[in-house]
Amino acid sequence: MRSVSSGSICALLLACATMILAGCAAKFEPASWAERPNIVLIFADDHAWQAISAYSPRLIETPNIDRLAKEGTLFRNCYVPNSICGPSRAAVLTGKYSHANGFYRNGNQFDGGQWTFPKALQVAGYETALIGKWHLGEHMAPQGFDYSCTLIGQGPYYNPAMLLDEDGDGKREEISITGYTTDVVTDLTLDWFENRKESGKPFLAMTQHKAPHRPWMPALRHLDEFEDETVPEPETLFDDYEGRPRATRLQDMTIAHTMVKRDLKLEEMPDLNEEQRAQWNAVYGPRNEAFLAANLEGDDLVRWKYQRYIKDYLRCIRAMDENVGRILDYLDETGLAENTIVIYSSDQGFFLGEHGWFDKRWMYEESMKTPLLVRWPGHTKPGSVSEDLVSVLDFAATFCDVAGTTVGEGGHGRSLVPVLDGRAPEDWRDVFYYHYYEYPGWHAVRKHYGVADGRYKLMYFYELDMREWHLVDLEADPQELRNFYDDPAYAEVQARLHEALDEARAELGVPELDPLESFPADDPFKPREREPARRKTLGVF
Ligand code: CA
């Protein structure tokens, strides 16, 4: 037997102790197990950061959401890894990129058997609830929740049917609730706060809204808001996509050509009951008659569509902001606010007419960047702004850190706790990897991946018939209208970003070949060529 001297054992113990201490130094230590903070995640669907006044006062005032910025931290660079609803939600739950959690595009079914942070928090002694939008498939009940009440699929704006699993046993009953869905989701959240069965436990509440997703149906109480004003148009409403990759022209997501009658409220709207429909039609009926009588064409018609779209979108935000206020008020009134982390975020950003677009998907600023505002009394400095590159991928690691538990193997996110304390670690990420896969699919946005470092972006549209690069410099060109790829002045930046991209893909284990079906070079999904049939079936106006 090999003998070990007492001196080397001491050195070994010392080394272990140092390692443990070093490991603990970065971890959050609550005063006691019972005093771990509650977590309230208010998660919107398609809420553009441009429509939050704490980010930009141009379009709307959102005093309640802004409270989180005033009393906490606003993140200017929160990125999503794949800017589309289902994949972003899967990334939140698992802390992993699409290629690692298996959810690449809408319509995939989430593998609920894998590690998720709500399961980990439940094991760590949190009481957990999911209320509102799930959108990861109805094939199985959401796992890791003591209570869930979820919208089915995308969910409606009015009178939602919901799947209720009151005790988290996986058996669900369908219930139907009358009301405006943004209000309903908040009502259910407040009820859950009131009725929590085990009030001694810290809790996790995920309040996930349908709004402001397409088709942007406002609450009846907001139908007159903004009507007498002209909302400012984005400078790029009539973008010609000159000088940029072909993918920007081949999309099918313009306000001018893609919006259907339902988007524009020019047909009978779904889901309203008789009383609601009467009120709705009393407002939109005369407006629509005036529009039809005006017989608008060309740019005037696009401008009208933009106004109809943006006003309805902002009205949806109005209800969202009010409902954030209801949650914050409840936390204040019950004294819970002091030990509760409140997060407001969205599954991704959204185009509000920039480049002539609505929808998301692209690695451009409006859609890759999502709002993130966090208030954690005693940690986030009131009124602070962070420029650190953070992501919804970091939520899982953050919540596990707060709950004193560990993330599952192979996670790609990092705990934001030190960032929330205002001191990002020195080795915090300096580039972020992005990858969009949903093609062919809605809106015909071509597959692409790339890296962003806060100023520069390198994107690659990698399909066989594409193979085009886009190099962005946000400082020189904040609206991303130019392509600096192969510009000699950017040779050094380009080389550096290529290296960062290769490194990121290797480090994250992104498969060399896209695992989804490749698309043939001869593209049968050209939107312009199938335009007449499409206009007929979808009611494009
Ligand atoms: Ca979404």
Coordinates of C-alpha atoms and ligand atoms in Angstrom, one line a residue:
M1 CA 0.0 0.0 0.0
R2 CA 1.2 3.5 -0.8
S3 CA 1.8 5.6 2.2
V4 CA 0.7 9.3 2.2
S5 CA 2.4 11.7 4.6
S6 CA 0.3 13.8 6.9
G7 CA 1.9 16.9 5.3
S8 CA 0.5 16.0 1.9
I9 CA -3.0 15.2 3.4
C10 CA -3.0 18.6 5.0
A11 CA -2.1 20.2 1.7
L12 CA -4.8 18.2 0.0
L13 CA -7.4 19.2 2.6
L14 CA -6.3 22.9 2.2
A15 CA -6.6 22.7 -1.5
C16 CA -10.1 21.2 -1.2
A17 CA -11.2 23.8 1.3
T18 CA -9.9 26.5 -1.0
M19 CA -11.8 25.1 -4.0
I20 CA -15.0 24.8 -2.0
L21 CA -14.6 28.4 -0.7
A22 CA -13.8 29.6 -4.2
G23 CA -16.9 27.8 -5.5
C24 CA -19.0 29.3 -2.7
A25 CA -17.8 32.8 -3.3
A26 CA -19.8 33.2 -6.4
K27 CA -22.9 31.7 -4.9
F28 CA -25.9 33.4 -3.4
E29 CA -26.2 32.7 0.3
P30 CA -29.7 33.4 1.8
A31 CA -29.9 34.2 5.5
S32 CA -31.7 30.9 6.0
W33 CA -33.2 28.1 3.9
A34 CA -36.7 29.4 4.7
E35 CA -35.7 32.9 3.6
R36 CA -34.8 32.1 0.1
P37 CA -36.5 34.7 -2.1
N38 CA -39.7 34.1 -4.0
I39 CA -39.5 34.3 -7.8
V40 CA -42.2 35.9 -10.0
L41 CA -41.4 35.6 -13.7
I42 CA -43.9 37.6 -15.8
F43 CA -43.3 36.4 -19.3
A44 CA -44.9 38.1 -22.3
D45 CA -45.2 36.8 -25.8
D46 CA -43.7 39.0 -28.5
H47 CA -43.3 42.1 -26.4
A48 CA -40.9 44.4 -28.3
W49 CA -38.5 46.3 -26.1
Q50 CA -39.3 49.4 -28.3
A51 CA -42.8 49.3 -26.7
I52 CA -41.6 49.7 -23.1
S53 CA -41.0 53.3 -22.1
A54 CA -38.0 52.4 -19.9
Y55 CA -36.3 51.3 -23.1
S56 CA -37.7 53.9 -25.5
P57 CA -40.4 56.6 -24.8
R58 CA -41.2 56.9 -28.5
L59 CA -44.3 54.7 -28.7
I60 CA -46.0 54.3 -25.3
E61 CA -45.8 55.0 -21.5
T62 CA -45.6 51.8 -19.4
P63 CA -45.4 53.1 -15.9
N64 CA -45.8 49.8 -14.1
I65 CA -43.3 47.8 -16.1
D66 CA -41.0 50.9 -15.8
R67 CA -41.3 50.5 -12.0
L68 CA -39.0 47.5 -12.3
A69 CA -36.4 49.6 -14.0
K70 CA -36.7 52.4 -11.4
E71 CA -36.5 50.0 -8.5
G72 CA -34.2 47.5 -10.1
T73 CA -32.1 46.8 -13.2
L74 CA -32.8 47.2 -16.9
F75 CA -30.8 45.0 -19.2
R76 CA -30.0 46.6 -22.5
N77 CA -28.5 43.4 -24.1
C78 CA -30.7 40.5 -23.2
Y79 CA -30.6 38.1 -26.2
V80 CA -32.6 35.1 -27.1
P81 CA -30.8 32.0 -28.6
N82 CA -33.6 31.4 -31.2
S83 CA -36.1 34.1 -31.7
I84 CA -39.4 32.1 -31.9
C85 CA -42.0 31.3 -29.3
G86 CA -41.6 27.5 -28.5
P87 CA -37.8 27.3 -28.9
S88 CA -37.3 30.3 -26.6
R89 CA -39.6 28.9 -23.9
A90 CA -37.7 25.6 -24.1
A91 CA -34.4 27.5 -23.7
V92 CA -35.8 29.2 -20.6
L93 CA -36.9 26.0 -19.0
T94 CA -33.7 24.0 -19.8
G95 CA -31.0 26.7 -19.9
K96 CA -29.9 25.1 -23.2
Y97 CA -29.8 25.9 -26.9
S98 CA -32.2 24.3 -29.3
H99 CA -29.7 21.7 -30.4
A100 CA -29.3 20.5 -26.8
N101 CA -32.9 20.6 -25.7
G102 CA -34.4 19.2 -28.9
F103 CA -36.9 22.0 -29.5
Y104 CA -35.8 23.7 -32.7
R105 CA -39.0 25.2 -34.1
N106 CA -42.6 25.7 -33.3
G107 CA -44.6 22.5 -33.8
N108 CA -41.8 20.4 -32.1
Q109 CA -43.0 18.6 -29.0
F110 CA -41.1 19.4 -25.9
D111 CA -39.3 16.5 -24.2
G112 CA -40.8 17.0 -20.7
G113 CA -38.6 14.2 -19.3
Q114 CA -35.5 16.3 -19.5
W115 CA -34.1 18.5 -16.7
T116 CA -35.9 21.8 -16.2
F117 CA -35.4 24.5 -13.5
P118 CA -39.0 24.3 -12.2
K119 CA -38.4 20.6 -11.4
A120 CA -35.1 21.5 -9.7
L121 CA -36.8 24.2 -7.6
Q122 CA -39.6 21.9 -6.6
V123 CA -37.1 19.4 -5.3
A124 CA -35.2 22.2 -3.5
G125 CA -38.4 23.0 -1.6
Y126 CA -40.1 25.7 -3.7
E127 CA -43.8 25.7 -4.3
T128 CA -44.2 26.2 -8.0
A129 CA -46.9 27.4 -10.4
L130 CA -47.3 27.9 -14.1
I131 CA -50.2 30.1 -15.2
G132 CA -51.0 31.1 -18.8
K133 CA -49.1 30.3 -22.0
W134 CA -47.1 27.1 -22.2
H135 CA -46.9 26.5 -26.0
L136 CA -44.7 23.5 -25.8
G137 CA -47.3 20.9 -26.8
E138 CA -50.4 19.5 -25.1
H139 CA -49.0 15.9 -25.3
M140 CA -48.2 16.0 -21.6
A141 CA -48.9 18.2 -18.6
P142 CA -46.1 20.6 -17.8
Q143 CA -43.8 19.0 -15.3
G144 CA -42.2 20.5 -12.2
F145 CA -45.3 22.5 -11.1
D146 CA -47.5 22.1 -7.9
Y147 CA -50.2 24.0 -9.8
S148 CA -50.6 24.7 -13.5
C149 CA -53.4 26.4 -15.4
T150 CA -52.4 26.8 -19.0
L151 CA -53.7 28.1 -22.3
I152 CA -54.1 25.6 -25.1
G153 CA -51.7 26.1 -27.9
Q154 CA -51.4 29.8 -28.7
G155 CA -54.5 30.6 -26.6
P156 CA -57.2 33.2 -27.5
Y157 CA -57.4 36.9 -26.4
Y158 CA -60.8 36.4 -25.0
N159 CA -62.6 33.8 -22.9
P160 CA -59.8 31.2 -22.8
A161 CA -60.3 27.5 -22.4
M162 CA -57.5 26.4 -20.0
L163 CA -56.0 23.1 -18.8
L164 CA -56.0 23.0 -15.0
D165 CA -53.8 20.7 -13.0
E166 CA -54.6 21.9 -9.5
D167 CA -52.3 19.6 -7.6
G168 CA -49.5 18.9 -10.1
D169 CA -50.4 15.2 -10.5
G170 CA -50.4 15.5 -14.3
K171 CA -54.2 15.0 -14.6
R172 CA -55.8 18.0 -16.2
E173 CA -59.4 19.2 -16.6
E174 CA -60.4 21.7 -19.2
I175 CA -62.0 24.9 -17.8
S176 CA -63.4 27.9 -19.5
I177 CA -63.1 31.5 -18.1
T178 CA -64.9 34.5 -19.3
G179 CA -62.8 37.6 -19.7
Y180 CA -59.8 39.2 -21.4
T181 CA -56.9 36.7 -21.3
T182 CA -54.3 39.2 -20.0
D183 CA -56.6 39.9 -17.1
V184 CA -57.5 36.3 -16.6
V185 CA -53.9 35.1 -16.4
T186 CA -53.2 37.8 -13.7
D187 CA -56.5 36.9 -11.8
L188 CA -55.3 33.3 -11.7
T189 CA -51.9 34.3 -10.5
L190 CA -53.3 36.5 -7.7
D191 CA -55.7 33.7 -6.7
W192 CA -52.8 31.3 -6.5
F193 CA -50.8 33.7 -4.3
E194 CA -53.8 33.9 -2.0
N195 CA -54.5 30.2 -1.9
R196 CA -51.1 28.7 -1.7
K197 CA -51.4 25.5 0.2
E198 CA -48.0 25.5 1.9
S199 CA -47.4 29.1 2.8
G200 CA -44.1 28.3 4.6
K201 CA -42.3 27.6 1.4
P202 CA -40.7 30.1 -0.9
F203 CA -42.5 30.1 -4.3
L204 CA -41.9 30.3 -8.0
A205 CA -44.7 31.8 -10.1
M206 CA -44.4 31.8 -13.8
T207 CA -47.1 34.1 -15.2
Q208 CA -47.0 33.7 -18.9
H209 CA -49.1 35.9 -21.2
K210 CA -50.6 35.3 -24.6
A211 CA -50.3 39.1 -25.3
P212 CA -49.1 40.9 -27.3
H213 CA -49.0 38.0 -29.8
R214 CA -50.7 38.2 -33.2
P215 CA -53.6 39.0 -33.9
W216 CA -53.2 41.8 -31.3
M217 CA -56.7 42.0 -29.9
P218 CA -57.0 44.7 -27.3
A219 CA -59.2 44.7 -24.2
L220 CA -62.6 46.4 -24.8
R221 CA -61.6 49.2 -22.3
H222 CA -58.7 50.2 -24.5
L223 CA -60.3 50.2 -28.0
D224 CA -60.3 54.1 -28.1
E225 CA -56.7 54.6 -26.9
F226 CA -54.4 56.1 -29.5
E227 CA -57.3 56.5 -31.9
D228 CA -57.0 60.3 -32.3
E229 CA -53.2 60.3 -32.7
T230 CA -50.8 59.3 -35.5
V231 CA -48.2 56.9 -34.0
P232 CA -44.7 57.7 -35.4
E233 CA -43.6 55.5 -38.2
P234 CA -40.2 53.8 -38.1
E235 CA -37.7 55.3 -40.5
T236 CA -37.4 52.0 -42.3
L237 CA -41.1 51.3 -42.9
F238 CA -40.4 51.4 -46.6
D239 CA -37.1 49.5 -46.5
D240 CA -35.8 48.3 -49.9
Y241 CA -33.3 45.7 -48.4
E242 CA -30.6 47.1 -50.7
G243 CA -27.1 45.8 -50.0
R244 CA -28.1 43.1 -47.6
P245 CA -28.4 39.3 -47.9
R246 CA -31.1 38.1 -50.2
A247 CA -32.9 36.5 -47.3
T248 CA -34.1 40.0 -46.2
R249 CA -36.0 40.3 -49.5
L250 CA -37.3 36.7 -49.6
Q251 CA -39.1 36.9 -46.3
D252 CA -42.9 37.0 -46.1
M253 CA -43.5 39.2 -43.1
T254 CA -44.1 42.7 -44.3
I255 CA -46.9 44.9 -43.2
A256 CA -47.5 45.7 -46.9
H257 CA -47.9 42.2 -48.2
T258 CA -48.3 39.7 -45.4
M259 CA -50.9 41.0 -43.0
V260 CA -54.2 39.3 -43.3
K261 CA -57.7 40.7 -42.7
R262 CA -57.8 39.3 -39.2
D263 CA -54.5 41.1 -38.3
L264 CA -56.1 44.3 -39.4
K265 CA -59.5 43.7 -37.8
L266 CA -61.2 43.8 -41.2
E267 CA -63.2 40.6 -40.6
E268 CA -65.3 39.1 -37.7
M269 CA -62.9 38.4 -34.9
P270 CA -62.8 35.1 -33.1
D271 CA -63.5 34.1 -29.5
L272 CA -65.6 37.1 -28.4
N273 CA -69.0 36.4 -26.8
E274 CA -72.1 38.1 -28.0
E275 CA -71.8 41.1 -25.6
Q276 CA -68.1 41.6 -26.3
R277 CA -68.7 41.3 -30.0
A278 CA -71.4 44.0 -29.9
Q279 CA -69.0 46.4 -28.2
W280 CA -66.1 45.4 -30.5
N281 CA -68.1 45.9 -33.7
A282 CA -69.5 49.2 -32.4
V283 CA -66.0 50.5 -32.4
Y284 CA -64.3 48.8 -35.4
G285 CA -67.4 48.8 -37.6
P286 CA -67.5 52.6 -38.3
R287 CA -63.7 52.7 -38.5
N288 CA -63.7 50.0 -41.1
E289 CA -66.4 51.6 -43.1
A290 CA -64.4 54.8 -43.2
F291 CA -61.3 52.9 -44.3
L292 CA -63.1 51.1 -47.1
A293 CA -64.7 54.4 -48.3
A294 CA -61.2 56.0 -48.5
N295 CA -60.0 53.4 -51.1
L296 CA -56.4 53.8 -50.1
E297 CA -53.6 52.4 -52.3
G298 CA -49.8 52.1 -52.4
D299 CA -47.8 53.8 -49.6
D300 CA -51.0 55.3 -48.2
L301 CA -52.5 51.8 -47.7
V302 CA -49.2 50.6 -46.0
R303 CA -49.3 53.6 -43.7
W304 CA -52.9 52.9 -42.8
K305 CA -52.1 49.2 -42.1
Y306 CA -49.1 50.3 -39.9
Q307 CA -51.4 52.6 -37.8
R308 CA -54.0 49.9 -37.4
Y309 CA -51.4 47.4 -36.4
I310 CA -49.3 49.5 -34.0
K311 CA -52.4 51.0 -32.3
D312 CA -53.8 47.5 -31.6
Y313 CA -50.4 46.3 -30.5
L314 CA -49.9 49.2 -28.1
R315 CA -53.4 48.7 -26.7
C316 CA -52.5 45.1 -25.9
I317 CA -49.4 46.5 -24.1
R318 CA -51.6 48.9 -22.1
A319 CA -53.5 45.9 -20.6
M320 CA -50.1 44.1 -20.0
D321 CA -48.8 47.1 -18.1
E322 CA -51.9 47.5 -16.0
N323 CA -51.6 43.8 -15.1
V324 CA -48.0 44.0 -14.1
G325 CA -49.1 46.8 -11.8
R326 CA -51.7 44.6 -10.2
I327 CA -49.0 42.0 -9.4
L328 CA -46.6 44.6 -8.0
D329 CA -49.4 46.1 -5.9
Y330 CA -50.3 42.8 -4.5
L331 CA -46.7 42.1 -3.5
D332 CA -46.5 45.5 -1.9
E333 CA -49.7 45.1 0.0
T334 CA -48.9 41.7 1.4
G335 CA -45.3 42.6 2.3
L336 CA -44.0 40.0 -0.1
A337 CA -42.2 42.5 -2.3
E338 CA -39.1 42.8 0.0
N339 CA -38.1 39.1 -0.5
T340 CA -39.4 38.5 -4.0
I341 CA -37.5 38.7 -7.3
V342 CA -39.7 40.1 -10.0
I343 CA -38.6 39.6 -13.6
Y344 CA -40.4 41.0 -16.6
S345 CA -39.3 39.6 -20.0
S346 CA -40.6 38.2 -23.2
D347 CA -39.9 35.1 -25.3
Q348 CA -38.3 37.4 -27.8
G349 CA -38.6 40.9 -29.3
F350 CA -40.7 41.9 -32.2
F351 CA -40.6 44.2 -35.3
L352 CA -43.0 47.1 -35.0
G353 CA -42.7 48.2 -38.6
E354 CA -38.9 48.4 -38.7
H355 CA -37.7 47.2 -42.2
G356 CA -41.4 47.1 -43.1
W357 CA -41.9 44.0 -40.9
F358 CA -43.9 42.6 -38.1
D359 CA -43.0 39.2 -36.4
K360 CA -39.5 38.2 -35.2
R361 CA -37.1 35.3 -36.1
W362 CA -34.1 37.4 -37.3
M363 CA -30.8 38.0 -35.6
Y364 CA -31.5 41.7 -36.0
E365 CA -31.8 43.9 -32.9
E366 CA -35.6 44.2 -32.8
S367 CA -36.1 40.4 -32.6
M368 CA -33.0 39.0 -31.1
K369 CA -33.0 41.4 -28.2
T370 CA -35.8 40.9 -25.6
P371 CA -36.8 43.1 -22.7
L372 CA -35.4 42.1 -19.3
L373 CA -36.1 44.1 -16.1
V374 CA -35.4 42.6 -12.7
R375 CA -36.2 43.9 -9.3
W376 CA -34.6 42.1 -6.3
P377 CA -34.6 44.4 -3.2
G378 CA -31.1 44.4 -1.6
H379 CA -29.4 43.2 -4.8
T380 CA -30.5 45.1 -7.9
K381 CA -29.5 48.8 -7.5
P382 CA -32.6 51.0 -8.1
G383 CA -32.4 52.6 -11.5
S384 CA -29.4 50.6 -12.7
V385 CA -28.8 49.7 -16.3
S386 CA -26.7 46.7 -17.4
E387 CA -25.0 46.4 -20.8
D388 CA -23.7 42.9 -20.0
L389 CA -24.5 40.3 -22.6
V390 CA -27.2 38.2 -20.9
S391 CA -29.8 35.8 -22.1
V392 CA -33.0 34.1 -21.3
L393 CA -30.7 31.0 -21.3
D394 CA -29.4 32.4 -18.0
F395 CA -32.8 32.3 -16.2
A396 CA -32.5 28.6 -15.2
A397 CA -29.0 28.9 -13.7
T398 CA -30.0 32.1 -11.9
F399 CA -33.1 30.6 -10.3
C400 CA -31.2 27.5 -9.3
D401 CA -28.5 29.7 -7.7
V402 CA -31.1 31.6 -5.8
A403 CA -32.8 28.4 -4.6
G404 CA -29.4 26.9 -3.5
T405 CA -29.6 24.1 -6.0
T406 CA -27.6 23.2 -9.1
V407 CA -28.4 23.2 -12.8
G408 CA -28.7 20.1 -14.9
E409 CA -25.7 18.8 -16.8
G410 CA -24.7 20.6 -20.0
G411 CA -26.5 23.8 -19.4
H412 CA -25.5 26.8 -21.5
G413 CA -26.5 29.6 -19.3
R414 CA -24.9 31.2 -16.3
S415 CA -26.2 32.6 -13.0
L416 CA -27.1 36.3 -13.2
V417 CA -26.8 36.7 -9.5
P418 CA -23.5 38.5 -9.5
V419 CA -24.7 40.6 -12.5
L420 CA -27.8 41.5 -10.5
D421 CA -25.5 42.5 -7.7
G422 CA -23.8 44.9 -10.2
R423 CA -20.5 43.0 -10.6
A424 CA -20.4 40.7 -13.6
P425 CA -17.6 38.2 -13.3
E426 CA -14.5 39.1 -15.3
D427 CA -15.0 36.0 -17.5
W428 CA -18.6 36.9 -18.3
R429 CA -19.5 36.1 -22.0
D430 CA -18.3 38.6 -24.5
V431 CA -20.0 37.1 -27.5
F432 CA -23.4 35.5 -27.8
Y433 CA -24.3 32.7 -30.3
Y434 CA -27.6 32.7 -32.1
H435 CA -29.3 30.1 -34.3
Y436 CA -32.7 30.2 -36.1
Y437 CA -33.9 27.0 -37.8
E438 CA -37.6 27.4 -38.8
Y439 CA -37.4 27.2 -42.6
P440 CA -39.5 26.4 -44.5
G441 CA -42.1 27.8 -42.3
W442 CA -44.3 30.8 -41.4
H443 CA -42.9 34.1 -42.8
A444 CA -40.2 32.4 -44.9
V445 CA -37.3 33.7 -42.8
R446 CA -34.2 31.7 -43.9
K447 CA -32.1 29.7 -41.5
H448 CA -29.2 31.5 -40.1
Y449 CA -26.7 31.6 -37.2
G450 CA -24.1 34.0 -35.9
V451 CA -22.4 35.8 -33.1
A452 CA -23.0 39.2 -31.5
D453 CA -20.7 41.1 -29.2
G454 CA -22.9 44.1 -28.3
R455 CA -21.5 46.2 -31.1
Y456 CA -20.7 43.9 -34.0
K457 CA -22.7 41.0 -35.4
L458 CA -21.7 38.3 -37.9
M459 CA -24.6 36.3 -39.3
Y460 CA -24.5 33.5 -41.8
F461 CA -27.5 32.5 -43.9
Y462 CA -26.2 29.0 -44.5
E463 CA -28.7 27.1 -46.7
L464 CA -27.4 25.7 -50.0
D465 CA -29.1 28.3 -52.1
M466 CA -28.0 31.1 -49.8
R467 CA -24.5 31.1 -48.3
E468 CA -24.5 34.8 -47.5
W469 CA -22.8 36.7 -44.7
H470 CA -24.0 39.8 -43.0
L471 CA -21.6 41.9 -40.9
V472 CA -23.2 44.6 -38.8
D473 CA -21.6 47.5 -36.9
L474 CA -24.3 48.8 -34.6
E475 CA -22.3 51.9 -33.8
A476 CA -21.8 53.0 -37.4
D477 CA -25.2 51.7 -38.5
P478 CA -27.7 51.2 -35.6
Q479 CA -30.6 50.3 -37.9
E480 CA -28.6 47.4 -39.6
L481 CA -29.1 48.7 -43.1
R482 CA -25.6 48.0 -44.4
N483 CA -23.4 45.0 -44.8
F484 CA -19.7 45.5 -43.9
Y485 CA -18.8 41.9 -44.8
D486 CA -15.6 42.0 -47.0
D487 CA -15.2 45.7 -46.4
P488 CA -11.4 46.1 -46.1
A489 CA -11.9 48.5 -43.2
Y490 CA -13.6 45.7 -41.3
A491 CA -11.1 43.0 -42.1
E492 CA -9.8 42.7 -38.6
V493 CA -13.3 42.7 -37.0
Q494 CA -14.5 40.1 -39.6
A495 CA -11.6 37.8 -38.8
R496 CA -12.1 38.1 -35.1
L497 CA -15.8 37.4 -35.4
H498 CA -15.2 34.4 -37.6
E499 CA -12.9 33.0 -34.9
A500 CA -15.5 33.8 -32.2
L501 CA -18.2 32.0 -34.2
D502 CA -16.1 28.9 -34.8
E503 CA -15.2 28.9 -31.1
A504 CA -18.8 29.3 -30.0
R505 CA -20.1 26.5 -32.2
A506 CA -17.3 24.2 -31.0
E507 CA -17.8 25.1 -27.3
L508 CA -21.6 24.7 -27.5
G509 CA -21.4 21.5 -29.4
V510 CA -23.5 22.7 -32.3
P511 CA -23.8 19.9 -34.9
E512 CA -21.7 20.6 -38.0
L513 CA -24.7 19.9 -40.2
D514 CA -28.2 21.3 -39.4
P515 CA -30.1 18.3 -38.0
L516 CA -33.4 19.5 -39.5
E517 CA -34.2 18.6 -43.0
S518 CA -32.2 20.6 -45.5
F519 CA -34.0 22.6 -48.0
P520 CA -33.4 22.0 -51.7
A521 CA -31.7 24.8 -53.7
D522 CA -34.8 24.9 -55.9
D523 CA -37.0 26.6 -53.5
P524 CA -40.8 25.9 -53.8
F525 CA -41.6 28.2 -50.9
K526 CA -41.0 31.5 -52.8
P527 CA -43.7 33.7 -51.3
R528 CA -43.9 36.1 -54.3
E529 CA -44.6 33.3 -56.8
R530 CA -47.4 31.7 -54.8
E531 CA -48.8 35.1 -54.0
P532 CA -52.2 34.8 -55.7
A533 CA -53.1 31.5 -54.0
R534 CA -51.8 32.7 -50.7
R535 CA -53.8 35.9 -50.8
K536 CA -56.9 33.9 -51.5
T537 CA -56.5 31.3 -48.7
L538 CA -55.2 33.7 -46.0
G539 CA -57.3 36.7 -46.8
V540 CA -54.3 39.0 -47.3
F541 CA -55.5 42.5 -47.7
Ligands
CA1 CA -43.3 34.9 -29.1

